[in-house]
Amino acid sequence: LEETDIQFVAVTNEPFNLTRDFITGRQLKYPVASDVEDKYGRALNVTYIPFAVIVDAKGKILWSGHSGKLSRKRIENVLEANS
């Protein structure tokens, strides 16, 4: 799985000013978006956290579920099944 094949984005329902220290202290290698109005959460039917979604380049949801179940192998399998 090449780095260029996939983009990770974290989304929090907390305002950025409350998460800034956490985010900068972790030196995350992916962007973090703030969804304080829960627009994405509602659109994706997020009912628990942590929650992950695999979305293709056209915006189609390929997989969603608990992020603890999202392994490298699962990502590869989902992408392969939908290529």
XYZ file of N, CA and C in Angstrom:
249
model
N 0.866 -1.182 0.000
C 0.000 0.000 0.000
C 0.902 1.230 0.000
N 0.918 1.914 -1.097
C 1.758 3.100 -1.226
C 1.118 4.281 -0.513
N 1.947 5.181 0.018
C 1.428 6.379 0.693
C 0.530 7.198 -0.217
N 0.821 7.223 -1.496
C 0.039 8.042 -2.423
C -1.307 7.417 -2.766
N -1.514 6.166 -2.384
C -2.760 5.479 -2.701
C -3.907 5.859 -1.777
N -3.602 6.454 -0.650
C -4.634 6.666 0.361
C -4.370 7.964 1.124
N -5.436 8.605 1.544
C -5.325 9.834 2.338
C -6.094 9.624 3.635
N -5.443 9.834 4.761
C -6.099 9.742 6.054
C -6.468 11.141 6.522
N -7.650 11.275 7.073
C -8.116 12.534 7.646
C -8.833 12.197 8.945
N -8.472 12.861 10.011
C -9.172 12.684 11.285
C -10.224 13.784 11.409
N -11.359 13.432 11.992
C -12.428 14.410 12.211
C -12.818 14.342 13.680
N -12.866 15.491 14.316
C -13.287 15.570 15.711
C -14.520 16.460 15.821
N -15.327 16.203 16.823
C -16.490 17.078 17.047
C -16.163 18.189 18.045
N -14.911 18.258 18.449
C -14.452 19.299 19.364
C -13.963 20.508 18.567
N -14.122 21.711 19.113
C -13.562 22.892 18.444
C -12.035 22.806 18.402
N -11.451 23.335 17.345
C -10.002 23.254 17.163
C -9.237 23.852 18.339
N -9.753 24.931 18.926
C -9.024 25.553 20.040
C -8.910 24.612 21.245
N -9.792 23.627 21.362
C -9.712 22.663 22.465
C -8.817 21.472 22.131
N -8.584 21.222 20.859
C -7.794 20.056 20.453
C -6.408 20.419 19.928
N -6.138 21.694 19.778
C -4.871 22.156 19.186
C -3.657 21.536 19.877
N -3.601 21.604 21.206
C -2.438 21.082 21.927
C -2.282 19.578 21.718
N -3.395 18.853 21.751
C -3.351 17.407 21.524
C -2.807 17.112 20.131
N -3.332 17.826 19.145
C -2.942 17.586 17.752
C -1.474 17.930 17.526
N -1.058 19.097 17.970
C 0.334 19.501 17.736
C 1.304 18.676 18.572
N 0.889 18.234 19.745
C 1.740 17.410 20.593
C 1.973 16.019 20.044
N 1.088 15.541 19.203
C 1.196 14.199 18.630
C 1.946 14.190 17.300
N 2.192 15.351 16.739
C 2.859 15.468 15.438
C 2.227 14.523 14.415
N 0.927 14.623 14.282
C 0.185 13.764 13.365
C 0.625 14.001 11.929
N 0.599 12.951 11.135
C 1.025 13.032 9.743
C -0.166 13.121 8.793
N -1.298 13.504 9.317
C -2.510 13.639 8.511
C -3.303 14.827 9.026
N -4.165 15.392 8.172
C -4.946 16.553 8.606
C -6.033 16.172 9.606
N -6.405 17.131 10.434
C -7.491 16.957 11.396
C -8.525 18.049 11.130
N -9.760 17.635 10.921
C -10.852 18.576 10.670
C -11.753 18.647 11.895
N -12.362 19.788 12.101
C -13.287 19.987 13.216
C -14.710 20.032 12.674
N -15.575 19.180 13.227
C -16.971 19.078 12.789
C -17.882 19.345 13.986
N -17.801 20.555 14.533
C -18.537 20.873 15.758
C -20.050 20.819 15.565
N -20.519 20.993 14.348
C -21.962 20.909 14.094
C -22.400 19.485 13.770
N -21.470 18.546 13.764
C -21.725 17.123 13.536
C -22.366 16.837 12.177
N -22.065 17.654 11.186
C -22.620 17.438 9.843
C -22.132 16.121 9.246
N -20.831 15.873 9.334
C -20.295 14.631 8.787
C -20.734 13.441 9.626
N -20.750 13.613 10.918
C -21.187 12.533 11.798
C -22.596 12.073 11.483
N -23.487 13.017 11.285
C -24.872 12.657 10.937
C -24.950 12.063 9.534
N -24.241 12.659 8.592
C -24.276 12.171 7.207
C -23.738 10.744 7.095
N -22.764 10.415 7.931
C -22.162 9.085 7.893
C -22.773 8.129 8.914
N -23.794 8.597 9.632
C -24.483 7.786 10.638
C -23.515 7.274 11.715
N -22.659 8.160 12.195
C -21.717 7.801 13.252
C -22.477 7.739 14.569
N -22.477 6.564 15.189
C -23.184 6.388 16.458
C -22.231 6.060 17.605
N -20.946 5.938 17.307
C -19.942 5.657 18.334
C -18.590 6.160 17.836
N -17.648 6.276 18.760
C -16.281 6.621 18.382
C -15.336 5.659 19.099
N -14.220 5.338 18.525
C -13.713 5.818 17.244
C -14.413 5.134 16.072
N -14.596 5.866 15.012
C -15.319 5.413 13.826
C -14.468 5.731 12.609
N -14.431 4.835 11.659
C -13.628 5.050 10.454
C -14.475 4.797 9.216
N -14.105 5.469 8.146
C -14.799 5.329 6.872
C -13.749 5.276 5.767
N -13.937 4.379 4.819
C -13.112 4.373 3.615
C -13.999 4.882 2.489
N -13.557 5.967 1.874
C -14.309 6.608 0.799
C -13.422 6.628 -0.443
N -13.993 6.269 -1.592
C -13.180 6.300 -2.808
C -13.093 7.712 -3.373
N -12.350 7.866 -4.446
C -12.116 9.187 -5.037
C -13.394 9.840 -5.545
N -14.430 9.037 -5.794
C -15.707 9.575 -6.280
C -16.685 9.880 -5.150
N -16.270 9.614 -3.908
C -17.127 9.896 -2.761
C -17.989 8.729 -2.317
N -17.803 7.564 -2.919
C -18.577 6.372 -2.545
C -17.986 5.754 -1.277
N -18.850 5.462 -0.305
C -18.400 4.815 0.928
C -18.173 3.337 0.642
N -16.947 2.887 0.855
C -16.584 1.500 0.595
C -16.637 0.650 1.856
N -16.411 1.274 3.007
C -16.409 0.557 4.287
C -16.600 1.572 5.390
N -17.283 1.165 6.452
C -17.374 1.994 7.654
C -17.512 1.083 8.857
N -16.993 1.543 9.985
C -17.072 0.752 11.199
C -16.105 1.251 12.253
N -15.908 0.439 13.281
C -15.011 0.786 14.382
C -13.582 0.855 13.859
N -12.900 1.937 14.152
C -11.546 2.110 13.612
C -10.562 1.069 14.147
N -10.877 0.462 15.280
C -10.028 -0.599 15.803
C -10.019 -1.835 14.916
N -11.013 -1.951 14.044
C -11.092 -3.080 13.113
C -10.508 -2.734 11.747
N -9.931 -1.561 11.627
C -9.403 -1.103 10.347
C -7.892 -1.332 10.298
N -7.517 -2.489 9.819
C -6.104 -2.840 9.695
C -5.612 -2.548 8.279
N -4.320 -2.602 8.122
C -3.732 -2.434 6.790
C -4.318 -3.466 5.823
N -4.444 -4.706 6.283
C -4.985 -5.784 5.442
C -6.424 -5.485 5.041
N -7.227 -4.998 5.971
C -8.620 -4.675 5.645
C -8.679 -3.563 4.598
N -7.850 -2.542 4.774
C -7.816 -1.450 3.795
C -7.459 -2.004 2.417
N -6.420 -2.836 2.362
C -6.012 -3.429 1.083
C -7.142 -4.250 0.473
N -7.824 -5.058 1.294
C -8.919 -5.894 0.794
C -10.077 -5.054 0.268
N -10.432 -4.002 0.994
C -11.534 -3.128 0.568
C -11.186 -2.441 -0.743
N -9.978 -1.918 -0.837
C -9.566 -1.233 -2.059
C -9.502 -2.199 -3.241
N -8.991 -3.398 -2.992
C -8.903 -4.398 -4.060
C -10.292 -4.831 -4.525
N -11.204 -5.030 -3.593
C -12.563 -5.467 -3.939
C -13.335 -4.405 -4.710
N -12.919 -3.165 -4.592
C -13.641 -2.070 -5.236
C -12.853 -1.418 -6.365
N -11.810 -2.093 -6.835
C -11.013 -1.496 -7.922
C -11.516 -1.926 -9.282
